[in-house]
Short mmCIF file of C-alpha atoms and ligand atoms in Angstrom, two decimals:
data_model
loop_
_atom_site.label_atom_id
_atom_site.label_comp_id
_atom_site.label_asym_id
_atom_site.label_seq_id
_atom_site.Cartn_x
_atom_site.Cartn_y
_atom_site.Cartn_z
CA UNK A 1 -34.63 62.30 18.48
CA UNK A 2 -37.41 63.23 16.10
CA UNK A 3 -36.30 64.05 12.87
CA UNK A 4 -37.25 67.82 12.46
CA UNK A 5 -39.39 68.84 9.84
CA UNK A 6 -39.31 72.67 9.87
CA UNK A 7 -36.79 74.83 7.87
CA UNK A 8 -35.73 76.45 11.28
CA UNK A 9 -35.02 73.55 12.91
CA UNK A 10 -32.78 72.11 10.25
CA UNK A 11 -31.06 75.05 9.97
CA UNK A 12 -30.32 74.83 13.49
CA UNK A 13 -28.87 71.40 13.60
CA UNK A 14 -26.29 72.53 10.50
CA UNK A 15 -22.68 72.68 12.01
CA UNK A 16 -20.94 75.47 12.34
CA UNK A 17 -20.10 77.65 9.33
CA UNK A 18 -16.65 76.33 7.52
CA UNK A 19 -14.90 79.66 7.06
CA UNK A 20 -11.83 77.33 5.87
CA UNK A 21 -10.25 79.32 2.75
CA UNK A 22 -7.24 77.16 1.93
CA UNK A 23 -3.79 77.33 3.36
CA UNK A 24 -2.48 80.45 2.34
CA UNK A 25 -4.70 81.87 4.29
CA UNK A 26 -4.67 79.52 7.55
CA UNK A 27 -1.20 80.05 7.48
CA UNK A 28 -0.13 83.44 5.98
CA UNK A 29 2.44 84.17 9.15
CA UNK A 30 3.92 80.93 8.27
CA UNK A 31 4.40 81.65 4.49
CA UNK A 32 6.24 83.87 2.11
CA UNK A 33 2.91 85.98 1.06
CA UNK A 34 2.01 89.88 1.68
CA UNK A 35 -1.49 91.80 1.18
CA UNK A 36 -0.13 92.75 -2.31
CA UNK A 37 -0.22 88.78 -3.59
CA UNK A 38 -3.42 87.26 -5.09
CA UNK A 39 -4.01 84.57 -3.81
CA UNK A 40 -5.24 81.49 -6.12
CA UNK A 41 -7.02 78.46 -4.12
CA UNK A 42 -9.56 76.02 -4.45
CA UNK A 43 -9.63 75.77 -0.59
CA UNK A 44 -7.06 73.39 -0.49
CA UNK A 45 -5.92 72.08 3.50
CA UNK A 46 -7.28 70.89 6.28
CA UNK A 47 -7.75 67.77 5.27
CA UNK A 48 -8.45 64.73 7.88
CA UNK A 49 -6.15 62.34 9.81
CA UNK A 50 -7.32 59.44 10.36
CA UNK A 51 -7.08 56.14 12.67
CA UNK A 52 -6.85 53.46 11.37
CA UNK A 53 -7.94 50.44 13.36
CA UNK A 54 -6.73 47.66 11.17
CA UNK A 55 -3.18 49.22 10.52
CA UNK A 56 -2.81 49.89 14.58
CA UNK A 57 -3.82 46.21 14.97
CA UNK A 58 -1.17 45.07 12.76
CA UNK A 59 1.87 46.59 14.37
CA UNK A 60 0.41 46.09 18.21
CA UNK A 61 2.07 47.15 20.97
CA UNK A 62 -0.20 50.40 21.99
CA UNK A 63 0.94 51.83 18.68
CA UNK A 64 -1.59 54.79 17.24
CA UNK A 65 -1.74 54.48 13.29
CA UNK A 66 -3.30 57.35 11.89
CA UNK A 67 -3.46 58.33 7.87
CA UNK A 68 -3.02 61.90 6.36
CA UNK A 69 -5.69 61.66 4.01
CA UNK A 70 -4.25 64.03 1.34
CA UNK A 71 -5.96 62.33 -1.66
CA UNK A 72 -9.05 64.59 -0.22
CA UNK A 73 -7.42 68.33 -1.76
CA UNK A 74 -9.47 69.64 -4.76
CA UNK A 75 -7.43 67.91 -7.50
CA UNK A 76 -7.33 64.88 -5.43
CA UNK A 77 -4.06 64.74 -3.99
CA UNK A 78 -1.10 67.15 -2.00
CA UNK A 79 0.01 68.65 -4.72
CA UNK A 80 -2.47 71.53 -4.43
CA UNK A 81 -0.92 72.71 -1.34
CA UNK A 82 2.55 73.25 -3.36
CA UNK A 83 0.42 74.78 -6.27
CA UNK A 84 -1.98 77.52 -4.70
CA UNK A 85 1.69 78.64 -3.16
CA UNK A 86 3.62 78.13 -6.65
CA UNK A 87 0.84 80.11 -8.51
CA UNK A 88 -0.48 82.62 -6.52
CA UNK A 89 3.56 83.58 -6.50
CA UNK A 90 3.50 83.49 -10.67
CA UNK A 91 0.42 85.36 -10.22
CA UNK A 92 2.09 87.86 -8.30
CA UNK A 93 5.43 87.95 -10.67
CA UNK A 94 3.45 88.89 -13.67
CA UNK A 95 3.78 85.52 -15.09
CA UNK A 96 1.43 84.85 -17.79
CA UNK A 97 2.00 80.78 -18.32
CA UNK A 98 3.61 77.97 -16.30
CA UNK A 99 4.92 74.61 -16.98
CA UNK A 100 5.97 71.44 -15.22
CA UNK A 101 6.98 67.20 -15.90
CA UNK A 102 4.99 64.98 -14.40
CA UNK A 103 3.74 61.40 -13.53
CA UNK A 104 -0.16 62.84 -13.49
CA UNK A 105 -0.88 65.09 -9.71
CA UNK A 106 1.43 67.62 -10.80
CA UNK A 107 0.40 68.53 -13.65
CA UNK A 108 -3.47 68.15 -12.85
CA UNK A 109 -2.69 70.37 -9.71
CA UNK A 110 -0.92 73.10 -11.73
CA UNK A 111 -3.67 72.97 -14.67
CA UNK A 112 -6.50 73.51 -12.30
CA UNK A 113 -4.41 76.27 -10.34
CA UNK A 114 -3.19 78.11 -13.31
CA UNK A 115 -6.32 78.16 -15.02
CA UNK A 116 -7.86 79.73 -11.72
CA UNK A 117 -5.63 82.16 -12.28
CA UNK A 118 -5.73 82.77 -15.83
CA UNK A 119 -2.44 81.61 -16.91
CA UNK A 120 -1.79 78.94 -19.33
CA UNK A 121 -0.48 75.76 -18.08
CA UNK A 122 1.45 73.18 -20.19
CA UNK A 123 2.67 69.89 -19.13
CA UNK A 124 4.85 67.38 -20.09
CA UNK A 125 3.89 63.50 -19.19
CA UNK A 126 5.79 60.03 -20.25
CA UNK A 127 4.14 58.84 -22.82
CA UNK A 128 1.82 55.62 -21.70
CA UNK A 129 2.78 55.90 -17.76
CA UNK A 130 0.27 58.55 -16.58
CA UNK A 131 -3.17 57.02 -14.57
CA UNK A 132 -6.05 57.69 -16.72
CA UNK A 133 -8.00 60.15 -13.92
CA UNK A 134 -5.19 62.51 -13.70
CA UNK A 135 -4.76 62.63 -18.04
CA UNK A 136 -9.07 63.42 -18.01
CA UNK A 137 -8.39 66.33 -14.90
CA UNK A 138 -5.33 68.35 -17.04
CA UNK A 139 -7.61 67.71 -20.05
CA UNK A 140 -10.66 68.91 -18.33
CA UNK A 141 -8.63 71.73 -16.24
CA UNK A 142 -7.58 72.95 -19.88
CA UNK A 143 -3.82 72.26 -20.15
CA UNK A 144 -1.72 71.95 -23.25
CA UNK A 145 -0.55 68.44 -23.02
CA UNK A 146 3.01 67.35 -24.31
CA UNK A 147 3.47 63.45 -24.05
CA UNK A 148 6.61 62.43 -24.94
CA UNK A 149 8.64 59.07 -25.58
CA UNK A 150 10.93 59.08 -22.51
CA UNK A 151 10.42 59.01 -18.79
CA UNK A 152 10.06 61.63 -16.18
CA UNK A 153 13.37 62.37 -15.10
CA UNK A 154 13.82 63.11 -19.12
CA UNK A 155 10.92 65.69 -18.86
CA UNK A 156 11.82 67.07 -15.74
CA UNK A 157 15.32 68.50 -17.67
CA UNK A 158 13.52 69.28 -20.54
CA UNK A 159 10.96 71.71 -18.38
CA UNK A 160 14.07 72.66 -16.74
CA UNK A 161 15.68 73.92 -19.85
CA UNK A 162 12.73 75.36 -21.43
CA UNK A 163 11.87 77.28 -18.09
CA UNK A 164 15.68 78.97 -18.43
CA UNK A 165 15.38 80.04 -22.11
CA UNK A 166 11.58 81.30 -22.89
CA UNK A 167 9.12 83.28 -20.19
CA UNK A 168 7.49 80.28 -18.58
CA UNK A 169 7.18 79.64 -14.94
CA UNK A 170 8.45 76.24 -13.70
CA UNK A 171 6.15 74.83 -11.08
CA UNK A 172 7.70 71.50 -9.85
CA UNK A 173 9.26 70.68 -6.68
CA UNK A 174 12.35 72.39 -7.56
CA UNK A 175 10.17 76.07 -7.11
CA UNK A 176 11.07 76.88 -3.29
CA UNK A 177 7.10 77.84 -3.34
CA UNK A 178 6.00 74.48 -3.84
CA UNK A 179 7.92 73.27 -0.48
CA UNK A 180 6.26 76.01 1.55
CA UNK A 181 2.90 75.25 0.83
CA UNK A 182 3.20 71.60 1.15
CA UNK A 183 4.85 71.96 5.14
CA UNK A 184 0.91 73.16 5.89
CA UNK A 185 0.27 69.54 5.89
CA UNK A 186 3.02 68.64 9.32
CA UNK A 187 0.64 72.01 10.90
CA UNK A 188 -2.21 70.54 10.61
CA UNK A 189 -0.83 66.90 11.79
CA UNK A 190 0.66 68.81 15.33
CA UNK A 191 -2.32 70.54 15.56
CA UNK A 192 -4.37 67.85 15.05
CA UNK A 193 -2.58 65.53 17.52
CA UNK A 194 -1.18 68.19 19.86
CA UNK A 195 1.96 67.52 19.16
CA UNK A 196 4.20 65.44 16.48
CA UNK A 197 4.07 62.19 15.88
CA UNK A 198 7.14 59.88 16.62
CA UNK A 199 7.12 58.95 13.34
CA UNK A 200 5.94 59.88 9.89
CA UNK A 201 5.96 57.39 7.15
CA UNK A 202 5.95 58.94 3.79
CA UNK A 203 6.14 58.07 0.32
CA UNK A 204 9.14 59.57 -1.81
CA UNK A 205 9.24 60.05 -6.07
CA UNK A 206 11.37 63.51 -6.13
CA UNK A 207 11.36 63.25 -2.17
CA UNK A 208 10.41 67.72 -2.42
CA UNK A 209 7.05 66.16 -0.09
CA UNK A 210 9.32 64.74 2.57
CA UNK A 211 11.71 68.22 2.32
CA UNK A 212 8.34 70.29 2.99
CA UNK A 213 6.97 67.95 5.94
CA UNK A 214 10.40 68.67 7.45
CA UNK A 215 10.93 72.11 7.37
CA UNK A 216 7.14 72.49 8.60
CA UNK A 217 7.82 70.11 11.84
CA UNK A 218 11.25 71.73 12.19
CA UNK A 219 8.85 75.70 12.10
CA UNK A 220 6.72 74.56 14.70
CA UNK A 221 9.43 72.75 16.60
CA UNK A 222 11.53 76.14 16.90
CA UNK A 223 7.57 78.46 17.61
CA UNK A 224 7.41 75.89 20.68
CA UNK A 225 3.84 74.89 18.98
CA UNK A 226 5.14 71.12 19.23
CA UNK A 227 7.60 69.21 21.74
CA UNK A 228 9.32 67.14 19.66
CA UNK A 229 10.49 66.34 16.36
CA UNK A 230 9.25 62.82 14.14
CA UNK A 231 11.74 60.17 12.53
CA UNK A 232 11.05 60.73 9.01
CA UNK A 233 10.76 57.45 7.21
CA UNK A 234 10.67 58.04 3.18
CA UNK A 235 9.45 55.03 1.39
CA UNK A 236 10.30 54.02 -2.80
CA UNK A 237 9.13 51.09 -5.05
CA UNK A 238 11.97 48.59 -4.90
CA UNK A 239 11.85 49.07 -9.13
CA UNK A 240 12.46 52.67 -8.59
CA UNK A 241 14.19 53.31 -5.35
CA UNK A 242 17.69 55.84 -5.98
CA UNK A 243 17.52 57.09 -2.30
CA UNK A 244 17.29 53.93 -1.05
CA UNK A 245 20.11 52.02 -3.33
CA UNK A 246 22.17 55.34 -3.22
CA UNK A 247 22.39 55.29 -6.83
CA UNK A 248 20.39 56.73 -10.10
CA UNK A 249 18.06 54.65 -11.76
CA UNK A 250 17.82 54.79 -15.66
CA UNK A 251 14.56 52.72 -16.29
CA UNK A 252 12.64 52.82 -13.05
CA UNK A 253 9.95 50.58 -12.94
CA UNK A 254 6.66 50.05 -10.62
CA UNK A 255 3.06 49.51 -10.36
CA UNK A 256 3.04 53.21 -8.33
CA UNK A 257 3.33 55.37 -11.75
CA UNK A 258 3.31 58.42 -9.50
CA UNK A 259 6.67 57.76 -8.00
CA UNK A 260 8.31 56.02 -11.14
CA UNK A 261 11.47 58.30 -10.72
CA UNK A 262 14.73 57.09 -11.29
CA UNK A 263 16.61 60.76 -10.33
CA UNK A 264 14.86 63.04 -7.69
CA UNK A 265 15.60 66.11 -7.99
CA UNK A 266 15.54 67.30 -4.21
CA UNK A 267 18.06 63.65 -3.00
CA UNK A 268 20.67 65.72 -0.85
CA UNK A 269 17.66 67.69 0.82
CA UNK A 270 16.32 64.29 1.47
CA UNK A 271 19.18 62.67 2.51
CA UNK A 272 19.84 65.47 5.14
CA UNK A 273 16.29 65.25 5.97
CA UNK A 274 17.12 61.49 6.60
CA UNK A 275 19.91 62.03 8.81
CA UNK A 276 18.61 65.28 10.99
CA UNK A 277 15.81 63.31 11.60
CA UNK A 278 17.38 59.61 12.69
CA UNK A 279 14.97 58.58 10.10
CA UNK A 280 14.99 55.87 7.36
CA UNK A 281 14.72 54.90 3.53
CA UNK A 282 13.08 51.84 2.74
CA UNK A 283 12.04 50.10 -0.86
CA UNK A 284 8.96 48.27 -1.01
CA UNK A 285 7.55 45.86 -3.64
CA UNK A 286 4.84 46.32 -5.83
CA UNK A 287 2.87 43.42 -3.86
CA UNK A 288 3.56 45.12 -0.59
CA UNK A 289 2.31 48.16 -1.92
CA UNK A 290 -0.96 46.47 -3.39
CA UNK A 291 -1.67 44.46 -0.09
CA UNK A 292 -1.34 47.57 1.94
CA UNK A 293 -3.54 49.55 -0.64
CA UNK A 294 -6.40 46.83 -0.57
CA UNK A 295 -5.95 46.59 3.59
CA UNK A 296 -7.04 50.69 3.20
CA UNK A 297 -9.69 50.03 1.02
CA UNK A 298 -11.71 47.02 2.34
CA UNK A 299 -11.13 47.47 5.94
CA UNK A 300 -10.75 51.47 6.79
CA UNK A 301 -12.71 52.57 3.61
CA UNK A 302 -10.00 54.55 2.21
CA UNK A 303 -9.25 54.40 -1.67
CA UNK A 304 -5.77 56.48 -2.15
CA UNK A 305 -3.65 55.51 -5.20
CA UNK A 306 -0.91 53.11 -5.71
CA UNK A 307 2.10 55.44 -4.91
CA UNK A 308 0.58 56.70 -1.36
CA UNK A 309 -0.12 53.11 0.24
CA UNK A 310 3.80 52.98 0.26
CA UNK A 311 3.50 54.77 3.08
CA UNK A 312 1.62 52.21 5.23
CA UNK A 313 3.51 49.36 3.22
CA UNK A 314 6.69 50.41 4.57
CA UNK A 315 5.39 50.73 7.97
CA UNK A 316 3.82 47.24 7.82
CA UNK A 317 7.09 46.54 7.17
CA UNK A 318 9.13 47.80 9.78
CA UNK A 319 6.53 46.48 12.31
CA UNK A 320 9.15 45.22 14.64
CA UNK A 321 11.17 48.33 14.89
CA UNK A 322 8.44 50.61 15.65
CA UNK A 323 8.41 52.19 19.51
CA UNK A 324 5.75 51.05 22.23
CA UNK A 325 2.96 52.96 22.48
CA UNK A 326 4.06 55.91 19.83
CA UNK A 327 2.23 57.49 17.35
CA UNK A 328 2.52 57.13 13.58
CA UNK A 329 1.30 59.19 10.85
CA UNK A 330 1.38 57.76 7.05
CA UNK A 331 0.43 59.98 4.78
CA UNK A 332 -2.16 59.35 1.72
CA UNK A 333 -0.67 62.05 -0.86
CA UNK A 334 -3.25 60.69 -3.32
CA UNK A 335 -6.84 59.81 -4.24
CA UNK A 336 -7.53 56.40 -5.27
CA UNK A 337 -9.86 57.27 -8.14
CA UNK A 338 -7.15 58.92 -10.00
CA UNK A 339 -5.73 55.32 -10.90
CA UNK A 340 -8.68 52.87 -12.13
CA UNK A 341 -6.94 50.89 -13.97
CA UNK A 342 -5.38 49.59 -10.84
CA UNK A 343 -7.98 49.50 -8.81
CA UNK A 344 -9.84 46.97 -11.59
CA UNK A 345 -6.66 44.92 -11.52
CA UNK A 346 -6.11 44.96 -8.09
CA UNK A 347 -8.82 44.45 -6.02
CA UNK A 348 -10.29 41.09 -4.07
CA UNK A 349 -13.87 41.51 -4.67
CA UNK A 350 -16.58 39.36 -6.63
CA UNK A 351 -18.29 40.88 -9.73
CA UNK A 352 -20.90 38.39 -11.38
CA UNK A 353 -21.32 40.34 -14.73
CA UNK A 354 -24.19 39.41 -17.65
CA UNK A 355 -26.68 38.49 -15.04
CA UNK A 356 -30.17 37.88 -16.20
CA UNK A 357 -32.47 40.36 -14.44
CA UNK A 358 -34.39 37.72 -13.13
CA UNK A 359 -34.69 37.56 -9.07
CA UNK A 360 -34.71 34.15 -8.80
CA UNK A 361 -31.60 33.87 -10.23
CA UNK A 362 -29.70 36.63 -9.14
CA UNK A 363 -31.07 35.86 -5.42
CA UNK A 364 -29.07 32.17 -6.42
CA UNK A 365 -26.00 33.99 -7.37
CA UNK A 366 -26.40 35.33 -4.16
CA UNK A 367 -26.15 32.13 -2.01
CA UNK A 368 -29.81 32.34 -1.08
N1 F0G B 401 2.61 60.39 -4.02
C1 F0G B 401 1.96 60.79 -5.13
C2 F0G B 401 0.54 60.41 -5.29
C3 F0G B 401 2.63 61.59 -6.09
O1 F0G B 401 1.98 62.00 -7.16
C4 F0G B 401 3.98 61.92 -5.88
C5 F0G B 401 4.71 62.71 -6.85
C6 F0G B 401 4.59 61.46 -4.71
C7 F0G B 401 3.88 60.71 -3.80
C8 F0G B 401 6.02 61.77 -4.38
O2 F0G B 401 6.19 63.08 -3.96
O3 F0G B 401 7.97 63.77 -5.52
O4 F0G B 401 7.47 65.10 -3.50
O5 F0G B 401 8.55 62.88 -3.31
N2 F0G B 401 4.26 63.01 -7.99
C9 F0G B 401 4.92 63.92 -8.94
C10 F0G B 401 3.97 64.27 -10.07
C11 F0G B 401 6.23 63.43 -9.40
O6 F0G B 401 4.43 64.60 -11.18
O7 F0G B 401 2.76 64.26 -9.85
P1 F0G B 401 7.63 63.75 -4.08
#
């Protein structure tokens, strides 16, 4: 086909109009909301599942790998469906400032959401274990940083305790608001697919992301919108994995910063999550996590950070358990540029650097 070279005619070939305006209001049945609260979004949702070919390949067997490609929300990862929820309820409460602990999304997501709403947002990071993208977003989204020398499960009780004493909204996974906007993302996945999958392979820090993906397969479950429930499989870096060794861990450790937590805050709603589901906890090293996060990158073309190719690490690992012919969803929770660093370090590509501009040359470098 020609290409067309009137106004009209390009306008004609545009797709349909996107009248996508974030979850809240996809979803507003589904969530705790009424006409009276504002609602603060950046359009956060929808966001695409994708196959992936060289995962599916892999495992074998007629199984269907697909990704939830959350690292596409506005901040760059799933957090934003917890936070236009968490805010737009502060918004509604009168609250004029919000704070949360956190290992980089969190506290990007609730700098960019309370500033949208004209609140102030502080945050409190571990010192020296927060990737450099999400540091420049609360910076840029106008936060009052507080980096301190301890690790998150340290600033988690210290936003805990401030939250109790002075007016200050706490917005981590421990607000029940958080949960219901992040159970959007098991909606879309049944809508998307027509029904669950059989299982869904996600990456746990806090485990408050596995919670939500429960109670929104368990919703449509009970509205008849899908026939079955999944297996929920919740994955942890073997440095940092309490769910998994069924104990605390005082100096968690792993190349996945985001989900370098040694205490989660929401284990018994995992661990019921776990069992109501006949799913499984898994650890995975930080070299399984790396070789599943360069498989995404140089063969699908998906760059999500560290902490969310756990997801597909720990299915690569349970290859020979996983059901003929089903359907399995991992889910991205965050963008790969948010972590450079790691992507620099971690990568098996060639870079010739301090090349002469000269043709000849280069062309040599080449192999021509
Ligand atoms: N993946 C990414 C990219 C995350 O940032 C987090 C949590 C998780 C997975 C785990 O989700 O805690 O609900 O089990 N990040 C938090 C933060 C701790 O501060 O950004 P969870």
């Amino acid at each position: 086909m020609a290409f067309p070279t009137n106004l009209k005619q390009l306008f004609n070939r545009a797709p349909k109009k996107n009248n996508w305006a974030g979850l809240i209001e996809a979803y507003r049945p589904w969530l705790p909301v009424t006409k009276k609260t504002p609602v603060i979004s950046l359009y956060e949702g929808a966001t695409p599942l994708l196959p992936v070919k060289s995962i599916s390949d892999r495992i074998g067997n007629g199984v269907q790998v697909y990704v939830k490609y959350d690292g596409l929300n506005p901040t760059g990862s799933f957090k934003d469906r917890g936070m236009t929820m968490a805010i737009s309820k502060a918004k509604e409460a009168g609250c004029e400032a919000v704070i949360c602990a956190s290992t980089g999304n969190t506290s990007a997501s609730a700098a960019a959401y309370a500033r949208k709403g004209g609140m102030k947002a502080f945050v409190i990071i571990p010192d020296g274990y927060v990737a450099q993208g999400k540091l420049a977003q609360a910076l840029v989204y106008g936060a009052e940083i507080l980096s301190i020398k301890g690790n998150f499960d340290t600033a988690l009780d210290i936003v805990r305790e401030l939250s109790e004493k002075y007016p200050i909204t706490l917005v981590n996974s421990v607000n029940p608001f958080r949960l219901q906007g992040q159970k959007t993302a098991a909606f879309e996945i049944i809508e998307n697919l027509g029904n669950a999958p059989d299982w869904l392979c996600i990456p746990m820090g806090n485990a408050g992301n596995i919670s939500a993906y429960w109670m929104g397969f368990q919703e449509y479950f009970s509205a008849n919108k899908s026939k079955k429930l999944p297996k929920m499989m919740g994955f942890q870096a073997s440095g940092s994995a309490p769910l998994v060794i069924g104990k605390t861990v005082e100096e968690p450790e792993t190349i996945a910063t985001a989900i370098r937590i040694g205490n989660p805050v929401n284990k018994e709603k995992a661990l019921l999550v776990k069992n109501s589901s006949n799913g499984k906890f898994l650890s995975v090293t930080d070299s399984e996590i790396i070789n599943a996060y360069k498989i995404l990158g140089k063969e699908e073309g998906i760059f999500c950070e560290p902490a969310s190719a756990s997801s597909v690490a720990g299915l690569l690992k349970l290859k020979d358990e996983v059901p003929k012919n089903s359907k399995i969803v991992c889910v991205l929770t965050g963008n790969g540029l948010k972590d450079p660093e790691c992507a620099i370090n971690n990568n098996d590509s060639i870079f010739h650097s301090g090349l002469n501009p000269d043709i000849n040359s280069i062309a040599k470098t080449m192999g021509f």
